[in-house]
CSV table of C-alpha atoms in Angstrom, one decimal:
chain,number,residue,atom,x,y,z
H,1,VAL,CA,-5.9,3.4,5.8
H,2,GLU,CA,-5.5,6.3,3.4
H,3,ILE,CA,-7.1,5.9,-0.1
H,4,TRP,CA,-6.9,7.6,-3.4
H,5,VAL,CA,-10.1,9.3,-4.6
H,6,ASN,CA,-9.5,7.9,-8.1
H,7,THR,CA,-9.6,4.3,-6.7
H,8,LEU,CA,-12.9,5.0,-5.1
H,9,GLN,CA,-14.3,6.4,-8.3
H,10,ASP,CA,-13.1,3.4,-10.2
H,11,TYR,CA,-14.9,1.1,-7.7
H,12,LEU,CA,-18.1,3.1,-8.2
H,13,LYS,CA,-17.8,3.0,-12.0
H,14,GLU,CA,-17.5,-0.8,-11.8
H,15,GLY,CA,-20.8,-1.1,-10.0
H,16,GLY,CA,-19.9,-0.7,-6.4
H,17,THR,CA,-21.8,1.5,-4.0
H,18,LEU,CA,-20.8,3.8,-1.2
H,19,GLN,CA,-22.9,1.8,1.2
H,20,GLU,CA,-21.2,-1.4,0.2
H,21,ALA,CA,-17.7,0.2,0.4
H,22,ARG,CA,-18.5,1.4,3.9
H,23,ARG,CA,-19.6,-2.1,4.9
H,24,ILE,CA,-16.5,-3.7,3.5
H,25,ILE,CA,-14.2,-1.2,5.2
H,26,GLY,CA,-16.0,-1.8,8.5
H,27,ASP,CA,-16.0,-5.6,8.2
H,28,LEU,CA,-12.2,-5.5,7.7
H,29,GLY,CA,-11.9,-3.5,10.9
H,30,LEU,CA,-10.5,-0.5,9.1
H,31,LYS,CA,-11.1,3.2,9.1
H,32,VAL,CA,-10.4,5.5,6.2
H,33,GLU,CA,-8.5,8.4,7.8
H,34,ASP,CA,-7.8,10.4,4.6
H,35,ALA,CA,-8.2,10.4,0.8
H,36,ILE,CA,-5.8,11.7,-1.7
H,37,GLY,CA,-7.6,14.0,-4.2
H,38,PHE,CA,-6.4,15.8,-7.3
H,39,ALA,CA,-9.0,18.5,-8.0
H,40,PRO,CA,-7.3,21.6,-9.4
H,41,TRP,CA,-8.9,24.0,-6.9
H,42,ILE,CA,-5.8,26.3,-6.9
H,43,VAL,CA,-5.6,27.3,-10.5
H,44,ASN,CA,-6.1,30.8,-11.9
H,45,ASP,CA,-8.5,29.8,-14.6
H,46,ASP,CA,-12.0,30.6,-13.3
H,47,ASN,CA,-13.7,27.9,-15.3
H,48,GLU,CA,-11.3,25.2,-14.3
H,49,ARG,CA,-11.6,26.2,-10.7
H,50,LYS,CA,-15.4,26.1,-10.8
H,51,LYS,CA,-15.2,22.6,-12.2
H,52,ALA,CA,-12.8,21.7,-9.4
H,53,ILE,CA,-15.1,23.0,-6.8
H,54,GLU,CA,-17.9,20.8,-8.2
H,55,GLN,CA,-15.6,17.9,-8.3
H,56,LEU,CA,-14.6,18.4,-4.7
H,57,LYS,CA,-18.3,18.7,-3.7
H,58,LEU,CA,-18.9,15.3,-5.2
H,59,GLU,CA,-15.8,13.7,-3.8
H,60,MET,CA,-16.2,15.1,-0.3
H,61,GLY,CA,-19.8,14.0,-0.2
H,62,GLN,CA,-18.8,10.5,-1.2
H,63,LEU,CA,-16.0,10.4,1.4
H,64,ALA,CA,-18.4,11.4,4.1
H,65,GLU,CA,-20.6,8.4,3.1
H,66,ILE,CA,-17.8,6.0,3.7
H,67,GLY,CA,-16.7,7.7,7.0
H,68,CYS,CA,-13.6,9.4,5.8
H,69,PRO,CA,-13.0,12.8,7.6
H,70,ARG,CA,-10.2,14.2,5.4
H,71,ILE,CA,-9.2,14.9,1.8
H,72,ALA,CA,-5.8,16.1,0.6
H,73,ALA,CA,-5.7,19.4,-1.3
H,74,PRO,CA,-2.4,19.5,-3.1
H,75,PRO,CA,-1.4,22.2,-5.7
H,76,MET,CA,-2.7,20.1,-8.6
H,77,GLY,CA,-2.6,22.1,-11.8
H,78,ALA,CA,-0.1,24.6,-10.5
H,79,THR,CA,3.1,22.5,-10.2
H,80,THR,CA,4.7,24.3,-13.1
H,81,GLY,CA,4.3,27.7,-14.8
H,82,ASP,CA,3.9,30.9,-12.9
H,83,ALA,CA,4.2,31.4,-9.2
H,84,LEU,CA,0.7,32.1,-7.8
H,85,ASP,CA,-0.3,35.0,-5.5
H,86,LEU,CA,-0.5,33.4,-2.1
H,87,ALA,CA,-3.2,35.8,-1.0
H,88,ARG,CA,-5.3,34.5,-3.8
H,89,VAL,CA,-4.5,31.0,-3.0
H,90,ALA,CA,-5.6,31.6,0.6
H,91,GLU,CA,-9.0,32.8,-0.8
H,92,ARG,CA,-9.3,29.7,-2.9
H,93,TYR,CA,-8.4,27.4,0.0
H,94,ARG,CA,-11.0,29.1,2.2
H,95,ALA,CA,-13.6,28.4,-0.6
H,96,ILE,CA,-12.9,24.7,-0.4
H,97,LEU,CA,-12.8,24.8,3.4
H,98,GLU,CA,-16.3,26.2,3.3
H,99,LEU,CA,-17.4,23.0,1.5
H,100,SER,CA,-16.4,21.1,4.6
H,101,ASP,CA,-19.0,23.1,6.6
H,102,LYS,CA,-21.6,21.0,4.9
H,103,THR,CA,-19.9,17.7,4.2
H,104,THR,CA,-17.7,17.5,7.4
H,105,VAL,CA,-14.8,16.3,5.3
H,106,ILE,CA,-11.9,18.7,5.8
H,107,PRO,CA,-9.5,19.5,2.9
H,108,HIS,CA,-5.9,19.4,4.2
H,109,LEU,CA,-3.5,21.7,2.3
H,110,GLU,CA,-0.8,19.5,1.0
H,111,LEU,CA,2.8,20.4,0.4
H,112,TRP,CA,4.5,19.1,-2.7
H,113,GLY,CA,8.2,19.6,-2.7
H,114,PHE,CA,8.7,19.4,-6.4
H,115,SER,CA,6.0,21.9,-7.2
H,116,LYS,CA,6.3,25.5,-8.4
H,117,ASN,CA,3.7,26.4,-5.8
H,118,LEU,CA,3.2,25.2,-2.2
H,119,SER,CA,6.6,23.5,-2.1
H,120,ARG,CA,7.7,25.2,1.2
H,121,VAL,CA,6.3,25.0,4.7
H,122,GLY,CA,6.2,28.8,4.9
H,123,GLU,CA,3.9,28.9,1.9
H,124,ILE,CA,1.4,26.5,3.2
H,125,GLN,CA,1.5,28.1,6.7
H,126,TYR,CA,0.7,31.5,5.1
H,127,VAL,CA,-2.1,30.2,3.1
H,128,ALA,CA,-3.7,28.3,6.0
H,129,THR,CA,-3.4,31.4,8.3
H,130,GLU,CA,-4.8,33.8,5.7
H,131,ALA,CA,-7.6,31.5,4.8
H,132,SER,CA,-8.9,32.4,8.3
H,133,HIS,CA,-11.1,29.3,8.7
H,134,PRO,CA,-11.1,27.2,11.8
H,135,SER,CA,-10.8,23.9,9.9
H,136,ALA,CA,-7.6,24.8,8.0
H,137,ARG,CA,-5.1,22.0,8.3
H,138,LEU,CA,-1.8,21.1,6.7
H,139,LEU,CA,-0.5,17.8,5.3
H,140,MET,CA,3.2,17.3,5.1
H,141,ASP,CA,5.5,14.5,4.1
H,142,ILE,CA,9.1,13.6,5.0
H,143,TYR,CA,10.1,13.3,1.4
H,144,HIS,CA,8.4,16.5,0.3
H,145,LEU,CA,10.0,18.5,3.2
H,146,HIS,CA,13.4,17.3,1.9
H,147,LYS,CA,12.6,17.7,-1.8
H,148,GLY,CA,11.3,21.3,-1.4
H,149,GLY,CA,14.2,22.4,0.8
H,150,SER,CA,12.2,23.3,3.9
H,151,GLY,CA,13.9,20.6,5.9
H,152,MET,CA,12.7,18.7,8.9
H,153,ASP,CA,13.2,21.4,11.5
H,154,SER,CA,10.6,23.5,9.7
H,155,VAL,CA,7.9,21.2,11.2
H,156,LYS,CA,8.8,22.8,14.6
H,157,ASN,CA,7.4,26.1,13.4
H,158,VAL,CA,3.9,24.6,12.6
H,159,GLY,CA,1.3,24.8,15.4
H,160,LYS,CA,0.2,21.3,16.4
H,161,PRO,CA,-3.6,22.0,15.8
H,162,LEU,CA,-2.7,22.3,12.1
H,163,ILE,CA,-1.4,18.8,11.8
H,164,GLU,CA,-3.7,15.8,12.1
H,165,ILE,CA,-2.1,13.4,9.6
H,166,PHE,CA,1.5,13.2,8.4
H,167,HIS,CA,3.1,11.2,5.6
H,168,VAL,CA,6.2,9.2,6.6
H,169,ASN,CA,8.8,7.6,4.4
H,170,ASP,CA,12.6,7.9,4.1
H,171,TYR,CA,15.1,8.9,1.5
H,172,PRO,CA,18.7,7.8,0.7
H,173,GLU,CA,21.8,9.9,0.9
H,174,VAL,CA,22.1,9.8,-2.9
H,175,PRO,CA,20.8,11.1,-5.3
H,176,PRO,CA,21.0,14.7,-4.0
H,177,ARG,CA,17.9,16.7,-3.1
H,178,GLU,CA,17.8,18.5,-6.4
H,179,ALA,CA,17.7,15.2,-8.4
H,180,ILE,CA,15.7,13.0,-6.0
H,181,THR,CA,12.3,11.8,-7.2
H,182,ASP,CA,9.2,10.2,-5.8
H,183,ALA,CA,10.5,6.8,-6.9
H,184,ASP,CA,13.4,7.1,-4.5
H,185,ARG,CA,11.3,7.1,-1.4
H,186,ILE,CA,12.0,4.1,0.8
H,187,TYR,CA,10.9,2.4,4.1
H,188,VAL,CA,11.1,4.4,7.2
H,189,GLY,CA,14.5,4.0,8.9
H,190,ASP,CA,16.2,2.7,5.8
H,191,GLY,CA,17.5,6.1,4.8
H,192,VAL,CA,19.1,9.2,6.3
H,193,ALA,CA,16.0,11.3,7.3
H,194,PRO,CA,15.9,12.3,11.0
H,195,ILE,CA,12.5,10.7,11.4
H,196,LYS,CA,12.5,10.1,15.1
H,197,SER,CA,13.2,13.7,15.7
H,198,VAL,CA,10.3,14.7,13.5
H,199,LEU,CA,8.0,12.3,15.3
H,200,GLN,CA,9.1,13.9,18.6
H,201,THR,CA,8.1,17.3,17.2
H,202,LEU,CA,4.7,16.0,16.1
H,203,LYS,CA,3.9,14.3,19.3
H,204,ASN,CA,0.6,15.7,20.7
H,205,SER,CA,-0.6,14.3,24.0
H,206,GLU,CA,-4.0,15.9,23.4
H,207,LYS,CA,-4.7,14.4,20.0
H,208,PRO,CA,-2.3,11.8,18.6
H,209,VAL,CA,-1.1,12.5,15.0
H,210,ILE,CA,-1.8,9.9,12.4
H,211,ILE,CA,1.2,8.8,10.5
H,212,SER,CA,0.7,7.3,7.0
H,213,PHE,CA,3.3,5.5,5.0
H,214,GLU,CA,3.5,6.7,1.4
H,215,VAL,CA,6.0,5.6,-1.3
H,216,PHE,CA,6.2,5.2,-5.0
H,217,ASN,CA,9.0,2.8,-5.1
H,218,LYS,CA,9.0,0.4,-8.1
H,219,THR,CA,10.9,-2.2,-6.2
H,220,TYR,CA,8.1,-2.4,-3.7
H,221,TYR,CA,5.5,-2.4,-6.4
H,222,ALA,CA,7.0,-5.7,-7.7
H,223,GLN,CA,6.4,-7.3,-4.3
H,224,ASP,CA,3.3,-8.8,-2.6
H,225,PRO,CA,1.3,-5.8,-1.3
H,226,LEU,CA,0.6,-7.5,2.0
H,227,LEU,CA,4.4,-8.0,2.6
H,228,VAL,CA,5.0,-4.4,1.8
H,229,ALA,CA,2.3,-3.3,4.2
H,230,LYS,CA,3.6,-5.5,7.0
H,231,THR,CA,7.2,-4.5,6.5
H,232,ALA,CA,6.2,-0.8,6.4
H,233,LEU,CA,4.2,-1.1,9.6
H,234,GLU,CA,7.0,-3.0,11.4
H,235,LYS,CA,9.5,-0.3,10.5
H,236,MET,CA,7.1,2.5,11.4
H,237,LYS,CA,6.6,1.0,14.9
H,238,LYS,CA,10.3,0.5,15.3
H,239,VAL,CA,11.2,4.1,14.6
H,240,ALA,CA,8.4,5.3,16.8
H,241,GLU,CA,9.6,3.4,19.8
H,242,GLY,CA,10.3,5.7,22.7
H,243,VAL,CA,9.0,8.8,21.0
């Protein structure tokens, strides 16, 4: 499973402990493969960035305690406004990668297609390369590849060691790319995205890539969560057949 850091924080605030969380996860036969975080590590403001580093130290330490090896590092705080100097972004990404040397939890640079910064595959590739750290990794998403205009073929240009986990979903033919939103994401195979082709590109015989279903569809929110999970898994398996 993939969790949100905010959810873990809420659990802890309500009296839960990391040890208990790890026990519950294990008893359910689950493994937390990734956590979605929102620390604004990328911003130009020095004070805000220092706070974000401290936030990440805490969160990465907590995730290590529950056995989660990854945390998403999206361009939080830089989705609007000025375009950032990618060389500076690479320095900032390296700074949070260095946190992983102690916590063992790796921040994966996440592409957000709607963002002013890090909305294109070329941008996250540049940042990961220039960070010059062996743990640099990229987190991409079918919807965000479409929304940001990189397209699905761009995945072919990313070296396989950089991809350990990949978000899958689908999108309809309408609305058009410029107008589509997070809420328009749908089940894998229910839209027009060439998902099987993307999965073939991602296939790595040395280390299988984890695919994680992520949507923000209000229609699905109104349904029983277990039904949505079972439906999503069934559709993911179907589209992955023969890959």
